[in-house]
Tab-separated table of C-alpha atoms and ligand atoms in Angstrom:
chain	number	residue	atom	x	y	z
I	1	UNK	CA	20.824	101.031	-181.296
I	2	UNK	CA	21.187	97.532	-180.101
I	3	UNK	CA	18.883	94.643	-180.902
I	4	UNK	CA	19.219	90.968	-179.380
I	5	UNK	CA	16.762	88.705	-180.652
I	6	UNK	CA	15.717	85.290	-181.046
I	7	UNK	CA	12.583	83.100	-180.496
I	8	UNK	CA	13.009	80.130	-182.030
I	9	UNK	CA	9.745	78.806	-181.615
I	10	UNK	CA	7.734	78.639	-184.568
I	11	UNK	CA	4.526	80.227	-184.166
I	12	UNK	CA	1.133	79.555	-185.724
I	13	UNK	CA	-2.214	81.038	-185.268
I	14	UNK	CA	-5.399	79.726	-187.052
I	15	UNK	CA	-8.733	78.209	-186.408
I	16	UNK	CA	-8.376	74.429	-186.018
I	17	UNK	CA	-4.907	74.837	-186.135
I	18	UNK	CA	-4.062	71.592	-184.433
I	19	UNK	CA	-5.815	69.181	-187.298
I	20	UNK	CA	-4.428	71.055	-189.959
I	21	UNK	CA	-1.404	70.501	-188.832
I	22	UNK	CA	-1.409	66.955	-187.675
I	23	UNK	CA	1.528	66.319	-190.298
I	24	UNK	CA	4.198	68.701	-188.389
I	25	UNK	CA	3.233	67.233	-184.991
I	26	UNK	CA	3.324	63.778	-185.937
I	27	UNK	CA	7.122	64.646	-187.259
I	28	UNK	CA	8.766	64.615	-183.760
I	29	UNK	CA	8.413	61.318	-183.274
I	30	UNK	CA	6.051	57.780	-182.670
I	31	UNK	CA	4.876	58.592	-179.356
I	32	UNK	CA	3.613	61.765	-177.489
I	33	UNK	CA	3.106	62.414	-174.390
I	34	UNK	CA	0.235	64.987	-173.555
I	35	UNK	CA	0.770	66.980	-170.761
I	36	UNK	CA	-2.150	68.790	-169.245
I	37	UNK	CA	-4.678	69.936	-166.166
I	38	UNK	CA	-7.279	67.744	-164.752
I	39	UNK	CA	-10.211	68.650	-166.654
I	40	UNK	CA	-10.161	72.062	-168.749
I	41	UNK	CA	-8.453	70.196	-171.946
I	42	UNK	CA	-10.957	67.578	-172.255
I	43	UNK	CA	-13.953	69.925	-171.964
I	44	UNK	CA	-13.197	72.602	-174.299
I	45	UNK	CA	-12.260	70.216	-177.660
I	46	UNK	CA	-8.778	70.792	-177.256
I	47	UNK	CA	-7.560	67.402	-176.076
I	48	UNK	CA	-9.676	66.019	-178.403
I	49	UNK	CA	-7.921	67.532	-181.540
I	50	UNK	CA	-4.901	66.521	-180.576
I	51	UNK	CA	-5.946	62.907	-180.122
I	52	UNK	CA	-7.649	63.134	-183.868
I	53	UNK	CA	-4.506	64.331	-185.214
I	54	UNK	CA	-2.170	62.059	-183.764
I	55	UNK	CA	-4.629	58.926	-184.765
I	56	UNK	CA	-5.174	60.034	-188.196
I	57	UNK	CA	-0.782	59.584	-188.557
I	58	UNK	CA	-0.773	57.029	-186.094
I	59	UNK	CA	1.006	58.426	-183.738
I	60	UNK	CA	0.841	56.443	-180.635
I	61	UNK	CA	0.490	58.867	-177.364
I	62	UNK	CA	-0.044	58.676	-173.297
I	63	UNK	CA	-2.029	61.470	-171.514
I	64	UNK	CA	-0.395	62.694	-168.474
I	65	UNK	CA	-3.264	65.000	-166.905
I	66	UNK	CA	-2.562	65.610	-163.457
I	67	UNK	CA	-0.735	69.168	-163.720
I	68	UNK	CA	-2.034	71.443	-161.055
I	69	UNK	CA	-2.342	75.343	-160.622
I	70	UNK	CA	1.217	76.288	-159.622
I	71	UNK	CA	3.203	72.862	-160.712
I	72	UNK	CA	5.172	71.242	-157.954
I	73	UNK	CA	8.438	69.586	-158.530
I	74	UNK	CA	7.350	66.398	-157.361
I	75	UNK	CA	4.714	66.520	-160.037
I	76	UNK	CA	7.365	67.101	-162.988
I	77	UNK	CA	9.440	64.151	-161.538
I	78	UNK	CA	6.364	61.736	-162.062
I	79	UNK	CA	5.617	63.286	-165.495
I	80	UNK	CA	9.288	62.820	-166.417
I	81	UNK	CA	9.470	59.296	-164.746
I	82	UNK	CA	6.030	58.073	-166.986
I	83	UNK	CA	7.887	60.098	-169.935
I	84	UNK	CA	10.978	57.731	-169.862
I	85	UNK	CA	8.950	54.475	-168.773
I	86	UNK	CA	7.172	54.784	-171.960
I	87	UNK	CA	10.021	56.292	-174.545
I	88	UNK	CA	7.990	58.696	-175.170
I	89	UNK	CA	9.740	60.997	-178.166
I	90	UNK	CA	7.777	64.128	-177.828
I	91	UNK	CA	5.731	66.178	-175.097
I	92	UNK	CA	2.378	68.307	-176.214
I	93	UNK	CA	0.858	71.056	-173.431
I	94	UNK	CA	-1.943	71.655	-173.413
I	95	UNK	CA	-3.652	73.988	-171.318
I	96	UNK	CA	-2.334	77.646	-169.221
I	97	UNK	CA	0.572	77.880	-168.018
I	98	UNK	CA	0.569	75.671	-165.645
I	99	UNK	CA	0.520	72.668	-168.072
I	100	UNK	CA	2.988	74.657	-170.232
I	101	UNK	CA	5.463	74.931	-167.331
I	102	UNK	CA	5.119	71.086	-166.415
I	103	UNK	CA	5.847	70.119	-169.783
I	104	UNK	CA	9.451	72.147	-170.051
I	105	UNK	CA	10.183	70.371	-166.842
I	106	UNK	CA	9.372	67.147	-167.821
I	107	UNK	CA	10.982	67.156	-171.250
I	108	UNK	CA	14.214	68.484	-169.610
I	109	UNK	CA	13.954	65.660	-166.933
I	110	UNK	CA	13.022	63.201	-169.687
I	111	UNK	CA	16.734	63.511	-170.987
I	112	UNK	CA	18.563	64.482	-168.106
I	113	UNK	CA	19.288	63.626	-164.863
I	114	UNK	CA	19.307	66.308	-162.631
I	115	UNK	CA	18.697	66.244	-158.940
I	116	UNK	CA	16.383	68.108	-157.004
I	117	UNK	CA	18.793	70.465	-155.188
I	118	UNK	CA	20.120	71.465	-158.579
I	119	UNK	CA	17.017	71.457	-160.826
I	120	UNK	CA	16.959	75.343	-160.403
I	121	UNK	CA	20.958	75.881	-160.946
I	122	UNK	CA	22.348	73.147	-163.264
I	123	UNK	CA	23.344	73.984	-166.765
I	124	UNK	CA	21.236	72.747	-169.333
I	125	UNK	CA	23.548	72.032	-172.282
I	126	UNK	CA	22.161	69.818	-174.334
I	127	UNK	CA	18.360	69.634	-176.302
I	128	UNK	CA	15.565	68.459	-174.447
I	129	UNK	CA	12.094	66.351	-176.200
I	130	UNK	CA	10.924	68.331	-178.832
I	131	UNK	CA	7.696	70.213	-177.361
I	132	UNK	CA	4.278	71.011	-178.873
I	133	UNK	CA	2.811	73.624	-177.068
I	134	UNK	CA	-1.296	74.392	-177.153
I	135	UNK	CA	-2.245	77.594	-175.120
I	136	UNK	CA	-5.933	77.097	-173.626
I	137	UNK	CA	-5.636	80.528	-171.684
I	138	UNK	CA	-4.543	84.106	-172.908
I	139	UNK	CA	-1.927	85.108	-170.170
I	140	UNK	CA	0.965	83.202	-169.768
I	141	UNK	CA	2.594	83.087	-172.525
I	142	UNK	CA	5.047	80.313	-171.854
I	143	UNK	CA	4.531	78.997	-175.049
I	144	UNK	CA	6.713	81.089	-176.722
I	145	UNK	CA	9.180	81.417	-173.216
I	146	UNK	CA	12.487	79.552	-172.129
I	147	UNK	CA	11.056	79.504	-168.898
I	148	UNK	CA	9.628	77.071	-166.474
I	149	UNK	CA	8.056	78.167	-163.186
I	150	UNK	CA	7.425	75.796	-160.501
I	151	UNK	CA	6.344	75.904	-157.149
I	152	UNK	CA	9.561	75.803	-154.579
I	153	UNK	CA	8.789	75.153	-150.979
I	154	UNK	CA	12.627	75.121	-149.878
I	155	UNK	CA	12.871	78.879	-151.189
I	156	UNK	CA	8.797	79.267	-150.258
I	157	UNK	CA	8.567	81.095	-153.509
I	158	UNK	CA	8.043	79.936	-157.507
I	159	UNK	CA	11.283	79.343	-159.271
I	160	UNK	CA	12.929	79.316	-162.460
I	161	UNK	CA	14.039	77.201	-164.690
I	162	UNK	CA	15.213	79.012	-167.560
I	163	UNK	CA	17.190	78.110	-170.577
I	164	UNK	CA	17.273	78.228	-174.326
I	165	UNK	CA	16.657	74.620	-174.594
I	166	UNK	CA	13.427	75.124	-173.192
I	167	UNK	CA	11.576	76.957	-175.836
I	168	UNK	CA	8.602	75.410	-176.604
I	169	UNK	CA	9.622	73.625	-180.744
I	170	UNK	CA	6.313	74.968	-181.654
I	171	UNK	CA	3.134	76.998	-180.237
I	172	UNK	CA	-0.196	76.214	-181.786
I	173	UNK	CA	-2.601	79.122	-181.066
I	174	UNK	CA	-6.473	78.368	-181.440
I	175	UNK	CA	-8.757	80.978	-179.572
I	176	UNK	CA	-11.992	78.170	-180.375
I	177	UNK	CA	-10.707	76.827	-176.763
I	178	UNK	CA	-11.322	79.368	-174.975
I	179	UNK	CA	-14.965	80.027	-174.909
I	180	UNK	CA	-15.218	78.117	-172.263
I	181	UNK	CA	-12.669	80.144	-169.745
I	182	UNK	CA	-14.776	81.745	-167.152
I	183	UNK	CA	-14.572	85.586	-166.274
I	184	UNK	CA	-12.522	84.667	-163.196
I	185	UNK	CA	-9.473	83.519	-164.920
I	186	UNK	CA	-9.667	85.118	-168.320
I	187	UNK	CA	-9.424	88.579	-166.413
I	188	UNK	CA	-6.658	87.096	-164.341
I	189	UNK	CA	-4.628	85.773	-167.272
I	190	UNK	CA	-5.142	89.034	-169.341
I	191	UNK	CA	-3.806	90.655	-165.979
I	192	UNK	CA	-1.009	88.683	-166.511
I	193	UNK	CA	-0.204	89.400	-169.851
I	194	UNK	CA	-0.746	92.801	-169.633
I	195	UNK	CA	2.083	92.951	-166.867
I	196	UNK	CA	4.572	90.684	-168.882
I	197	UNK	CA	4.325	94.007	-171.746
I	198	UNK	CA	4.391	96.550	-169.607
I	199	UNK	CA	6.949	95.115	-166.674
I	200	UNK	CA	9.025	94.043	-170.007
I	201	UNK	CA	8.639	98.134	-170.653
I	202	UNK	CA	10.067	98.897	-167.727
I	203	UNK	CA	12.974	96.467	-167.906
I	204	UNK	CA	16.927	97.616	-168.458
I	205	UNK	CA	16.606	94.283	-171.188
I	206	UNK	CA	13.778	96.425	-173.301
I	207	UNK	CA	15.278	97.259	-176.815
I	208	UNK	CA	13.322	99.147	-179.241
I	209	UNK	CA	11.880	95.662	-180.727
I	210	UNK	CA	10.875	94.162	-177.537
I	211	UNK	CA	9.185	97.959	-176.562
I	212	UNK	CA	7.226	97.258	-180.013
I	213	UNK	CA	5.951	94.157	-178.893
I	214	UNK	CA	4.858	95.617	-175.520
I	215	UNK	CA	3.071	98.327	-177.041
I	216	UNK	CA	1.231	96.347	-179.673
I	217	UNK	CA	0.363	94.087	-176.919
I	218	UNK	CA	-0.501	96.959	-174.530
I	219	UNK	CA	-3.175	98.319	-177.219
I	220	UNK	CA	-4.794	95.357	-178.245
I	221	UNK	CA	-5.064	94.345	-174.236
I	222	UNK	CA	-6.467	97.708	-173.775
I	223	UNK	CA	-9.580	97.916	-176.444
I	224	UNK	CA	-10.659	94.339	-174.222
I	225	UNK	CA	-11.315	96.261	-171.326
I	226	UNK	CA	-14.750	97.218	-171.613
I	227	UNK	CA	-15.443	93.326	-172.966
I	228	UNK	CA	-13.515	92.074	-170.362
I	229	UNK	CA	-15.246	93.930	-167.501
I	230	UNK	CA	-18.879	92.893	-169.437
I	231	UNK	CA	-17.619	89.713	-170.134
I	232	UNK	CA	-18.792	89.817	-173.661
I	233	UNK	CA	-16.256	88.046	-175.979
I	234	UNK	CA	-17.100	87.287	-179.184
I	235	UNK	CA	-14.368	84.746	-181.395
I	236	UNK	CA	-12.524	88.035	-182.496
I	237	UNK	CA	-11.477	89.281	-178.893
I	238	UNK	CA	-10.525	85.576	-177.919
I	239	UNK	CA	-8.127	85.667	-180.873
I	240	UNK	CA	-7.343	89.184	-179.748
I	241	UNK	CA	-6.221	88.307	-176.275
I	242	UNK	CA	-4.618	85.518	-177.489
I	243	UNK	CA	-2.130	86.992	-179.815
I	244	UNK	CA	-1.518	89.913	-177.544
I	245	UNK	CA	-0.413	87.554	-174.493
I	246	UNK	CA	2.112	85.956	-177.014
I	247	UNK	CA	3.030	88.795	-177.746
I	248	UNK	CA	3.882	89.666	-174.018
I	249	UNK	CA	5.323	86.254	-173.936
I	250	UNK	CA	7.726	87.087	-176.715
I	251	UNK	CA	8.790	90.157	-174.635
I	252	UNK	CA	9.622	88.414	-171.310
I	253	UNK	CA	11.416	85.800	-173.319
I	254	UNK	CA	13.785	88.881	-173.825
I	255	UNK	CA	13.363	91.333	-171.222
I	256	UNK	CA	12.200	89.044	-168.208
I	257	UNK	CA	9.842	90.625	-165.730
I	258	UNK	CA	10.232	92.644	-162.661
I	259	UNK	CA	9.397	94.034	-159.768
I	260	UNK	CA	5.540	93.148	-159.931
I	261	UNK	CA	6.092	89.773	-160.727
I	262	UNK	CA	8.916	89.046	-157.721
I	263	UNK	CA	6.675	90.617	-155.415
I	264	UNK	CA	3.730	88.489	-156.823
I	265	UNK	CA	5.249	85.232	-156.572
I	266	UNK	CA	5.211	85.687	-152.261
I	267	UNK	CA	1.068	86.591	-153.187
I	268	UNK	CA	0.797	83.357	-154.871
I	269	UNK	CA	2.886	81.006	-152.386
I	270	UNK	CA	1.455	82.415	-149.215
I	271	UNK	CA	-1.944	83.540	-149.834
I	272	UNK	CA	-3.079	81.275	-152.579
I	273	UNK	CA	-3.610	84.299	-154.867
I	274	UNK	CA	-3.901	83.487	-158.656
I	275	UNK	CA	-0.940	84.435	-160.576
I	276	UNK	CA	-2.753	86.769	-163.021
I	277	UNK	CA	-4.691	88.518	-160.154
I	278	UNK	CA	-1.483	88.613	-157.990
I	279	UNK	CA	0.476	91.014	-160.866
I	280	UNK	CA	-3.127	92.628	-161.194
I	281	UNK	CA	-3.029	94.237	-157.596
I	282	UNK	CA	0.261	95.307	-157.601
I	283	UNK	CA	0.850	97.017	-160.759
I	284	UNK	CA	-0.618	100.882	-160.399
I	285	UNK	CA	1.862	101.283	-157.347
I	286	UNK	CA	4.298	99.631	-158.772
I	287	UNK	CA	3.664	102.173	-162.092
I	288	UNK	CA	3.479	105.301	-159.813
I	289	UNK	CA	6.576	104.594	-158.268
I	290	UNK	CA	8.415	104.447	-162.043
I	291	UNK	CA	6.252	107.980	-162.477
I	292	UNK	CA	8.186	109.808	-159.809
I	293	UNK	CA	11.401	109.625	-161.691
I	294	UNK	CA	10.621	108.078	-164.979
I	295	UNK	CA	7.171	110.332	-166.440
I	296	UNK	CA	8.332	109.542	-169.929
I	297	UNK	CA	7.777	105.914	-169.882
I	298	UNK	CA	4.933	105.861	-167.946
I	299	UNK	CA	3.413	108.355	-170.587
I	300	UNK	CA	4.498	106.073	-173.363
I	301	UNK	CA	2.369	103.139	-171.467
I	302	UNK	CA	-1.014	105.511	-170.845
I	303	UNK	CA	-0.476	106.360	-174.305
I	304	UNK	CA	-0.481	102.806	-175.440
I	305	UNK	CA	-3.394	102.378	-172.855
I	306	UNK	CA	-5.171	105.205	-174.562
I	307	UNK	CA	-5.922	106.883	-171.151
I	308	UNK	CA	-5.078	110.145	-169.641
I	309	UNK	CA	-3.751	108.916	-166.034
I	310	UNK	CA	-2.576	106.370	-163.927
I	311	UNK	CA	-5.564	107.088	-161.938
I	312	UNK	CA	-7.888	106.141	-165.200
I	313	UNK	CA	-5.694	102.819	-165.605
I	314	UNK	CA	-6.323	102.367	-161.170
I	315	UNK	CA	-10.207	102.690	-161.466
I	316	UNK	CA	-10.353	100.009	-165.150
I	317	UNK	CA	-8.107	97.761	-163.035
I	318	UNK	CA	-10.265	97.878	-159.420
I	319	UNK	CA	-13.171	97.392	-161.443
I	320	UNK	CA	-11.669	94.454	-163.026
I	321	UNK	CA	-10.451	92.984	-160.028
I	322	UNK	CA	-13.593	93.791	-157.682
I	323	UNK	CA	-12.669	93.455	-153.843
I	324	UNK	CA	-9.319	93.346	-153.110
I	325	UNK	CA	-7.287	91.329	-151.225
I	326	UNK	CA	-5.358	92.237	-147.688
I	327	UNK	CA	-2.491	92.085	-146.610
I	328	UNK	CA	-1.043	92.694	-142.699
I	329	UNK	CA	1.667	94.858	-141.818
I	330	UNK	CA	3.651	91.626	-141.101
I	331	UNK	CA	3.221	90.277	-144.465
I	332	UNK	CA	3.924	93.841	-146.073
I	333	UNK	CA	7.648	93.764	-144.217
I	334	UNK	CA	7.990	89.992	-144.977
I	335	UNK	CA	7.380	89.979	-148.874
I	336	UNK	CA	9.273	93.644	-149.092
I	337	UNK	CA	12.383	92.145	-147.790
I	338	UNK	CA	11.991	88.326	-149.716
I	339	UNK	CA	11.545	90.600	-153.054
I	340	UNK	CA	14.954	92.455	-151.904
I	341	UNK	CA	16.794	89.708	-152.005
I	342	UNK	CA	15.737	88.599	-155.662
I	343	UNK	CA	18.745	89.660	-157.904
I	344	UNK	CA	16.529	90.404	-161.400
I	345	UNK	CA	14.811	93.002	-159.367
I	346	UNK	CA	18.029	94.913	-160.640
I	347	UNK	CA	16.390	94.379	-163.969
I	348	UNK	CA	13.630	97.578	-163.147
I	349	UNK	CA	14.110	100.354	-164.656
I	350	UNK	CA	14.133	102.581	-161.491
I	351	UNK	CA	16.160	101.483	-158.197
I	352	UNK	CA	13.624	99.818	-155.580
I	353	UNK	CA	14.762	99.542	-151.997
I	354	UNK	CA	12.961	97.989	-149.162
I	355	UNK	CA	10.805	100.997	-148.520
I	356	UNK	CA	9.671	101.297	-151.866
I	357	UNK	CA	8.745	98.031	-151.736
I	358	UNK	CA	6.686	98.382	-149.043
I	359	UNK	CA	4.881	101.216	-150.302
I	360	UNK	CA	3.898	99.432	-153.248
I	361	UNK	CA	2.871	96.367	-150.727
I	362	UNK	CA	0.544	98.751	-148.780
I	363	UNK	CA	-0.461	100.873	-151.427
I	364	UNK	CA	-1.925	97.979	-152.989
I	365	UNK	CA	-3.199	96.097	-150.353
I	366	UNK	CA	-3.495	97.873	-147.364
I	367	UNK	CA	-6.958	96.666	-145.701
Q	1	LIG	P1	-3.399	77.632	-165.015
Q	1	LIG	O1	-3.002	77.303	-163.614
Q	1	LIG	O2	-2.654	76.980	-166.095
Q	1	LIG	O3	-4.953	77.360	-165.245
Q	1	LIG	C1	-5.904	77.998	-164.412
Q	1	LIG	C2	-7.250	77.313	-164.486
Q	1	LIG	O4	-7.819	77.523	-165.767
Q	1	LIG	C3	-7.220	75.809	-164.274
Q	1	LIG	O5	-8.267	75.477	-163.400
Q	1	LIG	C4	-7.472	75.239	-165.660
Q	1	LIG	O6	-8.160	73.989	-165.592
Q	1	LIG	C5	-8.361	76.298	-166.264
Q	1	LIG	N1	-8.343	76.377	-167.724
Q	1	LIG	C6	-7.264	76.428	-168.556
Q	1	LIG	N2	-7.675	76.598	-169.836
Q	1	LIG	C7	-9.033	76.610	-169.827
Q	1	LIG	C8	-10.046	76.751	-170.847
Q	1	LIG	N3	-9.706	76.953	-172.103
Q	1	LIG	N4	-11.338	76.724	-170.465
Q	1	LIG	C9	-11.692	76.554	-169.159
Q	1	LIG	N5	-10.790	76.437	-168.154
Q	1	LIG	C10	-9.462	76.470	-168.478
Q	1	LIG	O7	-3.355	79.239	-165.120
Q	1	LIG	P2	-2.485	80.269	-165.962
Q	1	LIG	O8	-2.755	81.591	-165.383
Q	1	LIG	O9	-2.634	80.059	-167.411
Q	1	LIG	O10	-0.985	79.861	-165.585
Q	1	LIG	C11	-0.396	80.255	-164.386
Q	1	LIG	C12	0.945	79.596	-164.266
Q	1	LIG	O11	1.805	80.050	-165.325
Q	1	LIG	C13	1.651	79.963	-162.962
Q	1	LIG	O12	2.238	78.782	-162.452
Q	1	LIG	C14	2.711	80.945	-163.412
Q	1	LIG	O13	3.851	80.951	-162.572
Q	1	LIG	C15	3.052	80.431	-164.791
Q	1	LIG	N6	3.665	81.442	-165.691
Q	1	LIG	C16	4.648	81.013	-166.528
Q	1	LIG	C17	5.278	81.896	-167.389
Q	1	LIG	C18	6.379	81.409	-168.277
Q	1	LIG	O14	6.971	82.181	-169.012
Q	1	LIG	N7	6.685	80.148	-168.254
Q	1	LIG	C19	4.873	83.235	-167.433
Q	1	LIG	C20	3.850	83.643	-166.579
Q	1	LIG	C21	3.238	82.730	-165.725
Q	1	LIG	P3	-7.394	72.557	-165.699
Q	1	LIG	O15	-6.460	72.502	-164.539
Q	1	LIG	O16	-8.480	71.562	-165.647
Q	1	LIG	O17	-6.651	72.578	-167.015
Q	2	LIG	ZN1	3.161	86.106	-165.339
């Protein structure tokens, strides 16, 4: 057996989290900068716990809370300009990933100067601001990833910035802020986390810990279904969801994702299809295509799904994601081949050539 682990992020979970532990965030430094989206943070009592617990040490802090869906790199330039202008000595997220992916950009670009051209390829060798991370959606779970995502237009694709530096110093979970998340994008982001577990499944990286992780977050995912679908989420199922997309998180941090995810990121940069919902569509094909040589792990995943076929998982997922989007034979060829070319596709578990890619393009989204 062979186990390589590390997350060096410490993790807690708790109701009101955030106050009770104004005494850890207030000892990264004098001045934070919060790093979050336009408005979720400030309506769901999130950004205002933060403020209370850096006033009650006197921390001094600027809010930065222009982070869009999809971050550009423009965007982490200006949050890592303001950062510097203002010596700030930590960064807190708050918010989904979006937010979350900002703020590893701008605390690396706080410290270091690295042009544009190279933001995606130069080594990161050094720590960046410490980070205080504060997940307002279920899905993501960058807060516990080395990973930050932004929007490229050069490559017209997202792309990665990944490095140990970038782990988040510490992840606050508090499911209280999400009652407000709307069906839309708490199905999306579940979506999303459901794929990080089972895409980190089906990656060569998987080691028996990491296929723990998945599983654990594959069952909890799975008893949400019916809630999800109903929408009826009470405090516990929040917390549920929650935990399960770190979880996931944890297991990318490791394993990386695959084939669903590359061919999701074309979804996302050319048809404006949320990230969650992007993975959503895409991942029964992609699943049946593992079934035709690998049965055993797909088993292992209905098992974890408690369901009897991949057909079962299809019809929960449709119903989840009502109408589906289309996609023309033109785009089919076009994402196929840009997914080819992405070299952690190598990282599935089953060889997928151009065809295959296609069929999981069409069988997915075929009008
Ligand atoms: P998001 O883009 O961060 O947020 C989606 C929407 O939800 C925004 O309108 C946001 O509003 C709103 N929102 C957030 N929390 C809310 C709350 N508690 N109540 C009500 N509304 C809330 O979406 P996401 O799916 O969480 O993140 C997607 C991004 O994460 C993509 O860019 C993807 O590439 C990236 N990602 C990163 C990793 C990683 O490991 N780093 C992994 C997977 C995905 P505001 O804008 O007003 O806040
Ligand atoms: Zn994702």
């Amino acid at each position: 057996m062979e186990i390589n682990f590390n997350i060096p992020t410490k993790i807690i979970m708790k109701r009101n989290c955030v106050l009770e532990n104004a005494n850890l965030i207030a000892s990264y430094g004098k001045k934070a900068m919060i790093v979050t989206g336009k408005h979720s943070a400030a309506a769901n009592g999130s950004l205002k716990d933060v403020v209370d617990a850096l006033e009650s040490k006197n921390v001094k802090y600027i809010v930065f809370n222009k982070v869009m869906a999809n971050p550009t790199i423009e965007l982490a330039y200006e949050g890592a300009r303001l950062a510097k202008n203002e010596d700030v000595d930590f960064i807190i997220a708050i918010g989904g990933g979006s937010p979350m992916d900002a703020a590893k950009a701008i605390s690396l670009l706080a410290v270091k100067d690295i042009k544009e051209d190279d933001l995606f390829t130069a080594p990161i060798t050094s720590p960046v601001l410490p980070m205080v991370f504060i997940p307002t959606t279920a899905g993501t779970g960058s807060e516990v990833t080395q990973y930050s995502i932004l929007t490229n237009d050069k490559l017209e694709t997202k792309s990665t910035i990944a490095s140990p530096f970038l782990f988040p110093t510490v992840a606050l979970l508090d499911g209280k802020y999400m009652q407000s998340l709307g069906k839309f994008t708490t199905i999306n982001t579940c979506l999303d986390a459901l794929c990080h577990a089972i895409e980190g499944y089906l990656s060569v990286r998987a080691n028996s810990l990491t296929k723990t992780l998945s599983i654990e977050a594959i069952k909890l995912i799975a008893k949400e279904f019916k809630n999800l679908e109903s929408f009826n989420l009470l405090d516990d199922d929040r917390d549920k969801l929650l935990y399960a997309s770190t979880l996931a998180g944890i297991v990318i941090a490791h394993c990386g994702t695959v084939a669903v995810h590359i061919l999701g990121y074309s979804l996302t940069y050319y048809k404006e299809i949320d990230h969650g919902r992007a993975n959503g569509l895409l991942l029964v094909s992609f699943l049946r295509k593992v079934n035709e040589t690998m049965p055993d792990l797909i088993n292992e995943i209905l098992e974890a799904l408690s369901l009897k076929s991949l057909s079962d998982f299809e019809q929960i997922i449709n119903t989840l994601l009502g109408n589906k989007d289309v996609l023309t034979d033109e785009e089919i060829d076009k994402y196929a081949k840009k997914a080819l070319a992405v070299p952690k596709l190598k990282n599935t578990v089953i060889t997928l050539k151009e065809e295959d890619l296609k069929q999981i393009l069409t069988e997915s989204m075929k009008g």
